[in-house]
Coordinates of N, CA and C in Angstrom, one line a residue:
M1 N -23.2 -24.2 18.7 CA -23.9 -23.3 19.6 C -23.1 -22.0 19.5
D2 N -23.9 -20.9 19.4 CA -23.3 -19.6 19.4 C -22.8 -19.2 20.8
V3 N -21.6 -18.6 20.9 CA -21.0 -18.1 22.1 C -20.5 -16.7 21.9
H4 N -20.3 -16.0 23.0 CA -19.7 -14.7 22.9 C -18.7 -14.5 24.0
V5 N -17.8 -13.5 23.8 CA -16.8 -13.2 24.8 C -17.5 -12.5 26.0
H6 N -17.5 -13.2 27.1 CA -18.1 -12.7 28.3 C -17.1 -11.8 29.0
R7 N -15.8 -12.2 29.1 CA -14.8 -11.4 29.8 C -13.4 -12.0 29.4
V8 N -12.4 -11.1 29.7 CA -11.0 -11.5 29.6 C -10.4 -11.3 30.9
V9 N -9.7 -12.3 31.4 CA -9.1 -12.3 32.7 C -7.6 -12.3 32.5
I10 N -6.9 -11.4 33.2 CA -5.4 -11.4 33.1 C -4.8 -11.9 34.4
D11 N -4.0 -12.9 34.3 CA -3.3 -13.4 35.5 C -2.3 -12.4 36.0
G12 N -2.4 -12.0 37.2 CA -1.4 -11.0 37.8 C -0.1 -11.6 38.0
G13 N 0.0 -12.9 38.1 CA 1.3 -13.6 38.4 C 2.2 -13.6 37.1
D14 N 1.7 -14.3 36.1 CA 2.5 -14.4 34.9 C 1.9 -13.7 33.7
G15 N 0.8 -13.0 33.9 CA 0.2 -12.2 32.8 C -0.5 -13.1 31.8
R16 N -0.8 -14.3 32.1 CA -1.5 -15.3 31.2 C -2.9 -14.9 31.1
P17 N -3.4 -14.5 29.9 CA -4.8 -14.2 29.7 C -5.7 -15.4 29.4
V18 N -6.9 -15.3 29.9 CA -7.9 -16.3 29.6 C -9.2 -15.6 29.2
V19 N -9.8 -16.1 28.1 CA -11.0 -15.6 27.6 C -12.1 -16.5 28.0
V20 N -13.2 -15.9 28.6 CA -14.3 -16.7 29.0 C -15.4 -16.5 28.0
L21 N -15.8 -17.6 27.3 CA -16.9 -17.5 26.4 C -18.2 -18.1 27.0
L22 N -19.3 -17.5 26.8 CA -20.6 -18.0 27.3 C -21.6 -18.2 26.1
D23 N -22.5 -19.1 26.3 CA -23.6 -19.2 25.3 C -24.6 -18.1 25.5
R24 N -25.6 -18.0 24.6 CA -26.6 -17.0 24.6 C -27.3 -16.9 25.9
D25 N -27.7 -18.0 26.5 CA -28.4 -18.0 27.8 C -27.5 -17.8 29.0
R26 N -26.2 -17.8 28.8 CA -25.2 -17.6 29.8 C -25.2 -18.8 30.8
D27 N -25.7 -20.0 30.3 CA -25.7 -21.1 31.2 C -24.5 -22.0 31.0
A28 N -23.9 -22.0 29.8 CA -22.7 -22.8 29.5 C -21.6 -22.0 29.0
G29 N -20.4 -22.5 29.2 CA -19.2 -21.6 28.8 C -18.0 -22.4 28.6
L30 N -16.9 -21.7 28.2 CA -15.6 -22.3 27.9 C -14.6 -21.3 28.3
A31 N -13.6 -21.7 29.0 CA -12.4 -20.9 29.4 C -11.3 -21.2 28.4
L32 N -10.9 -20.2 27.6 CA -10.0 -20.4 26.5 C -8.7 -19.6 26.8
P33 N -7.6 -20.3 27.1 CA -6.3 -19.6 27.3 C -5.8 -19.0 25.9
V34 N -5.4 -17.8 26.0 CA -4.9 -17.1 24.8 C -3.6 -16.4 25.0
G35 N -2.9 -16.1 24.0 CA -1.6 -15.4 24.1 C -1.9 -13.9 24.4
P36 N -0.8 -13.2 24.9 CA -1.0 -11.8 25.3 C -1.4 -10.9 24.1
F37 N -0.8 -11.2 22.9 CA -1.1 -10.3 21.8 C -2.6 -10.5 21.3
E38 N -3.0 -11.8 21.3 CA -4.4 -12.0 21.0 C -5.4 -11.4 22.0
A39 N -5.0 -11.5 23.3 CA -5.8 -10.9 24.3 C -5.9 -9.4 24.1
S40 N -4.8 -8.8 23.8 CA -4.8 -7.4 23.5 C -5.7 -7.0 22.4
A41 N -5.7 -7.8 21.3 CA -6.5 -7.6 20.1 C -8.0 -7.7 20.5
I42 N -8.3 -8.7 21.3 CA -9.7 -9.0 21.7 C -10.2 -7.8 22.6
I43 N -9.4 -7.4 23.5 CA -9.7 -6.3 24.4 C -9.9 -5.0 23.7
M44 N -9.0 -4.8 22.7 CA -9.1 -3.5 22.0 C -10.4 -3.5 21.2
E45 N -10.8 -4.6 20.6 CA -12.0 -4.7 19.8 C -13.2 -4.5 20.7
L46 N -13.3 -5.2 21.8 CA -14.4 -5.1 22.8 C -14.5 -3.6 23.3
E47 N -13.4 -3.0 23.5 CA -13.5 -1.6 24.0 C -13.6 -0.5 22.9
G48 N -13.6 -1.0 21.6 CA -13.7 0.0 20.6 C -12.5 0.9 20.4
I49 N -11.3 0.3 20.7 CA -10.1 1.1 20.6 C -9.4 0.8 19.2
S50 N -9.1 1.8 18.5 CA -8.4 1.6 17.2 C -7.0 2.1 17.3
P51 N -6.0 1.2 17.0 CA -4.6 1.6 17.1 C -4.3 2.5 15.9
P52 N -3.2 3.2 16.0 CA -2.8 4.2 15.0 C -2.6 3.4 13.6
R53 N -2.0 2.3 13.7 CA -1.8 1.4 12.6 C -2.4 0.1 12.8
P54 N -2.9 -0.6 11.8 CA -3.6 -1.9 12.0 C -2.7 -2.9 12.6
L55 N -3.3 -3.7 13.6 CA -2.7 -4.9 14.1 C -3.0 -6.0 13.1
T56 N -2.3 -7.1 13.4 CA -2.5 -8.3 12.4 C -3.9 -8.6 12.2
H57 N -4.7 -8.7 13.2 CA -6.1 -9.1 13.0 C -6.9 -8.0 12.3
D58 N -6.5 -6.8 12.5 CA -7.2 -5.7 11.8 C -6.8 -5.8 10.3
L59 N -5.6 -6.0 10.0 CA -5.1 -6.2 8.6 C -5.8 -7.3 7.9
L60 N -5.9 -8.5 8.6 CA -6.6 -9.6 8.0 C -8.0 -9.3 7.7
A61 N -8.7 -8.6 8.7 CA -10.1 -8.2 8.5 C -10.2 -7.3 7.3
E62 N -9.3 -6.4 7.1 CA -9.3 -5.5 6.0 C -9.2 -6.3 4.7
L63 N -8.2 -7.2 4.7 CA -8.0 -8.0 3.5 C -9.3 -8.8 3.1
F64 N -10.0 -9.3 4.2 CA -11.2 -10.1 4.0 C -12.2 -9.1 3.2
R65 N -12.4 -8.0 3.8 CA -13.4 -7.0 3.2 C -13.0 -6.6 1.8
E66 N -11.7 -6.2 1.6 CA -11.3 -5.7 0.3 C -11.4 -6.8 -0.7
G67 N -11.1 -8.0 -0.3 CA -11.2 -9.2 -1.2 C -12.5 -9.7 -1.5
G68 N -13.6 -9.1 -0.8 CA -14.9 -9.6 -1.0 C -15.3 -10.9 -0.3
F69 N -14.5 -11.2 0.7 CA -14.7 -12.4 1.5 C -15.7 -12.1 2.7
T70 N -16.5 -13.1 3.0 CA -17.4 -13.0 4.2 C -17.0 -14.1 5.2
L71 N -16.8 -13.8 6.4 CA -16.6 -14.8 7.4 C -17.9 -15.3 7.9
D72 N -18.3 -16.5 7.6 CA -19.6 -17.0 8.0 C -19.6 -17.2 9.5
H73 N -18.5 -17.8 10.0 CA -18.4 -17.9 11.5 C -17.0 -18.5 11.8
A74 N -16.6 -18.3 13.1 CA -15.5 -19.0 13.6 C -16.0 -20.1 14.5
E75 N -15.4 -21.3 14.4 CA -15.9 -22.4 15.1 C -14.8 -23.1 16.0
L76 N -15.1 -23.3 17.3 CA -14.3 -24.0 18.2 C -14.8 -25.4 18.2
F77 N -13.9 -26.4 18.0 CA -14.3 -27.8 18.0 C -13.3 -28.7 18.6
G78 N -13.5 -30.0 18.6 CA -12.7 -31.0 19.2 C -11.4 -30.6 19.8
A79 N -11.1 -31.1 21.0 CA -9.9 -30.8 21.7 C -8.7 -31.4 21.1
G80 N -7.6 -30.7 21.0 CA -6.3 -31.2 20.6 C -5.4 -31.2 21.8
E81 N -4.1 -31.2 21.6 CA -3.1 -31.3 22.7 C -3.2 -30.1 23.6
G82 N -3.4 -28.9 23.1 CA -3.4 -27.7 23.9 C -4.8 -27.1 24.2
G83 N -5.8 -27.9 24.0 CA -7.2 -27.5 24.2 C -8.0 -27.5 22.9
P84 N -9.0 -26.7 22.8 CA -9.9 -26.7 21.6 C -9.1 -26.3 20.3
R85 N -9.6 -26.8 19.2 CA -9.1 -26.4 17.9 C -10.1 -25.4 17.3
A86 N -9.7 -24.7 16.3 CA -10.6 -23.8 15.7 C -10.5 -23.8 14.2
R87 N -11.6 -23.3 13.5 CA -11.5 -23.2 12.1 C -12.4 -22.0 11.7
L88 N -12.1 -21.4 10.6 CA -12.9 -20.3 10.0 C -13.6 -20.8 8.8
R89 N -14.9 -20.5 8.8 CA -15.7 -20.9 7.6 C -16.0 -19.5 6.9
Y90 N -15.5 -19.4 5.7 CA -15.6 -18.2 5.0 C -16.0 -18.4 3.5
R91 N -16.4 -17.4 2.9 CA -16.9 -17.5 1.5 C -16.6 -16.3 0.7
R92 N -16.6 -16.5 -0.6 CA -16.6 -15.4 -1.6 C -17.5 -15.8 -2.7
G93 N -18.6 -15.1 -2.9 CA -19.5 -15.6 -3.9 C -20.0 -17.0 -3.6
L94 N -20.0 -17.9 -4.5 CA -20.5 -19.2 -4.3 C -19.4 -20.2 -3.7
L95 N -18.2 -19.7 -3.7 CA -17.0 -20.5 -3.2 C -17.0 -20.4 -1.7
S96 N -17.1 -21.6 -1.0 CA -17.0 -21.6 0.4 C -15.8 -22.4 0.8
R97 N -15.1 -21.9 1.8 CA -13.8 -22.5 2.3 C -13.8 -22.6 3.8
T98 N -12.9 -23.5 4.3 CA -12.7 -23.7 5.7 C -11.2 -23.8 5.9
R99 N -10.7 -23.1 6.9 CA -9.3 -23.0 7.2 C -9.1 -23.2 8.7
E100 N -8.3 -24.1 9.2 CA -8.0 -24.3 10.6 C -7.0 -23.2 11.0
V101 N -7.3 -22.6 12.2 CA -6.5 -21.5 12.8 C -6.4 -21.7 14.3
R102 N -5.6 -20.9 14.9 CA -5.5 -21.0 16.4 C -6.8 -20.4 16.9
P103 N -7.3 -21.0 18.0 CA -8.6 -20.5 18.6 C -8.6 -19.0 18.9
S104 N -7.5 -18.5 19.5 CA -7.4 -17.1 19.8 C -7.5 -16.2 18.6
D105 N -6.9 -16.7 17.5 CA -7.0 -15.9 16.2 C -8.4 -15.9 15.7
A106 N -9.1 -17.1 15.8 CA -10.4 -17.2 15.3 C -11.4 -16.2 16.1
V107 N -11.2 -16.2 17.4 CA -12.0 -15.3 18.2 C -11.8 -13.8 17.8
A108 N -10.5 -13.5 17.8 CA -10.1 -12.1 17.5 C -10.6 -11.7 16.1
L109 N -10.5 -12.5 15.1 CA -10.9 -12.1 13.7 C -12.5 -12.1 13.7
A110 N -13.1 -13.0 14.3 CA -14.6 -13.0 14.3 C -15.1 -11.7 15.0
L111 N -14.5 -11.3 16.0 CA -14.9 -10.0 16.7 C -14.7 -8.9 15.7
R112 N -13.5 -8.8 15.0 CA -13.2 -7.7 14.1 C -14.3 -7.7 12.9
L113 N -14.7 -8.8 12.5 CA -15.6 -8.9 11.3 C -17.1 -9.0 11.8
K114 N -17.3 -8.9 13.1 CA -18.7 -9.0 13.6 C -19.4 -10.3 13.2
S115 N -18.6 -11.4 13.2 CA -19.1 -12.7 12.8 C -19.4 -13.5 14.0
P116 N -20.3 -14.5 13.8 CA -20.6 -15.4 15.0 C -19.4 -16.2 15.4
I117 N -19.3 -16.5 16.7 CA -18.4 -17.5 17.2 C -19.2 -18.7 17.7
R118 N -18.8 -19.9 17.2 CA -19.6 -21.1 17.6 C -18.6 -22.0 18.3
A119 N -19.2 -22.8 19.1 CA -18.5 -23.9 19.8 C -19.3 -25.1 19.9
Q120 N -18.6 -26.2 19.6 CA -19.3 -27.5 19.7 C -19.8 -27.7 21.2
R121 N -21.0 -28.2 21.3 CA -21.6 -28.3 22.6 C -20.7 -29.2 23.5
A122 N -20.0 -30.1 23.0 CA -19.1 -31.0 23.8 C -18.0 -30.2 24.5
L123 N -17.6 -29.1 24.0 CA -16.6 -28.3 24.6 C -17.1 -27.4 25.7
L124 N -18.4 -27.2 25.8 CA -18.9 -26.3 26.8 C -19.2 -27.0 28.1
D125 N -19.0 -26.3 29.2 CA -19.3 -26.8 30.5 C -20.3 -25.9 31.1
T126 N -20.7 -26.1 32.3 CA -21.6 -25.2 33.0 C -20.8 -23.8 33.1
R127 N -21.6 -22.8 33.3 CA -20.9 -21.5 33.5 C -20.0 -21.5 34.7
A128 N -20.5 -22.1 35.8 CA -19.7 -22.1 37.0 C -18.4 -22.8 36.8
R129 N -18.4 -23.9 36.1 CA -17.2 -24.7 35.8 C -16.3 -23.9 34.8
A130 N -16.8 -23.2 33.9 CA -16.0 -22.4 33.0 C -15.3 -21.3 33.8
E131 N -16.0 -20.7 34.7 CA -15.4 -19.6 35.5 C -14.3 -20.2 36.4
E132 N -14.6 -21.4 37.0 CA -13.6 -22.1 37.8 C -12.4 -22.4 37.0
A133 N -12.6 -22.9 35.8 CA -11.4 -23.2 34.9 C -10.6 -22.0 34.6
A134 N -11.3 -20.9 34.4 CA -10.5 -19.6 34.1 C -9.7 -19.2 35.4
A135 N -10.3 -19.4 36.6 CA -9.6 -19.1 37.8 C -8.4 -20.0 38.0
A136 N -8.6 -21.2 37.6 CA -7.5 -22.2 37.8 C -6.3 -21.9 36.8
M137 N -6.7 -21.4 35.6 CA -5.7 -21.1 34.6 C -5.0 -19.7 34.9
A138 N -5.7 -18.9 35.6 CA -5.1 -17.6 36.0 C -5.3 -17.4 37.5
P139 N -4.6 -18.2 38.3 CA -4.8 -18.2 39.8 C -4.5 -16.9 40.5
D140 N -3.6 -16.1 39.9 CA -3.3 -14.8 40.6 C -3.9 -13.6 39.9
A141 N -5.1 -13.9 39.2 CA -5.8 -12.8 38.5 C -6.1 -11.7 39.4
E142 N -5.7 -10.5 38.9 CA -6.0 -9.3 39.7 C -7.5 -8.9 39.4
S143 N -7.9 -7.8 39.9 CA -9.2 -7.4 39.7 C -9.5 -6.9 38.3
F144 N -8.5 -6.9 37.4 CA -8.7 -6.5 36.1 C -9.5 -7.5 35.3
V145 N -10.7 -7.2 35.1 CA -11.6 -8.1 34.3 C -12.3 -7.3 33.3
L146 N -12.2 -7.6 32.1 CA -12.9 -6.8 31.1 C -14.2 -7.6 30.7
R147 N -15.3 -6.9 30.7 CA -16.5 -7.6 30.3 C -16.9 -7.0 29.0
S148 N -17.4 -7.9 28.2 CA -17.9 -7.5 26.8 C -19.2 -6.8 27.0
P149 N -19.6 -6.0 26.1 CA -20.9 -5.2 26.2 C -22.0 -6.2 26.3
S150 N -23.1 -5.7 27.0 CA -24.2 -6.6 27.3 C -24.9 -7.0 26.0
G151 N -24.8 -6.3 25.0 CA -25.5 -6.6 23.7 C -24.6 -7.4 22.8
A152 N -23.8 -8.3 23.4 CA -22.8 -9.1 22.6 C -23.4 -9.9 21.5
F153 N -24.7 -10.3 21.7 CA -25.3 -11.0 20.6 C -26.2 -10.1 19.8

């Protein structure tokens, strides 16, 4: 199921970021804890901010484009020890490949390359529960909430 970044919440207590992903109808979602660097990369992409020199995700996106690779989609799937796992499905010509990566990196790279983000239906909960999970992961979240553009799909 296709999902998009609905918002990024930063916990005011320890600065722990959480990305809230929602489906197209905004009925189901997933709260995904991410690291501060990945959260920064996601926020910068959503806000259209270009750093003076490329960040890691920018560099990888450039390498994809220069090498003739296409990112078909980033996929969040089965839960591991620390939450969902992720993989990138990409291709070059007729050669198609899959590589497992951290979920936060998958989301950041998919945003950079304007590729779909998909999540297995089993990972998604109701929107209300996804929002509650984000609040539980970032209990001291300040009012800083970044929302993705309404035309995310």
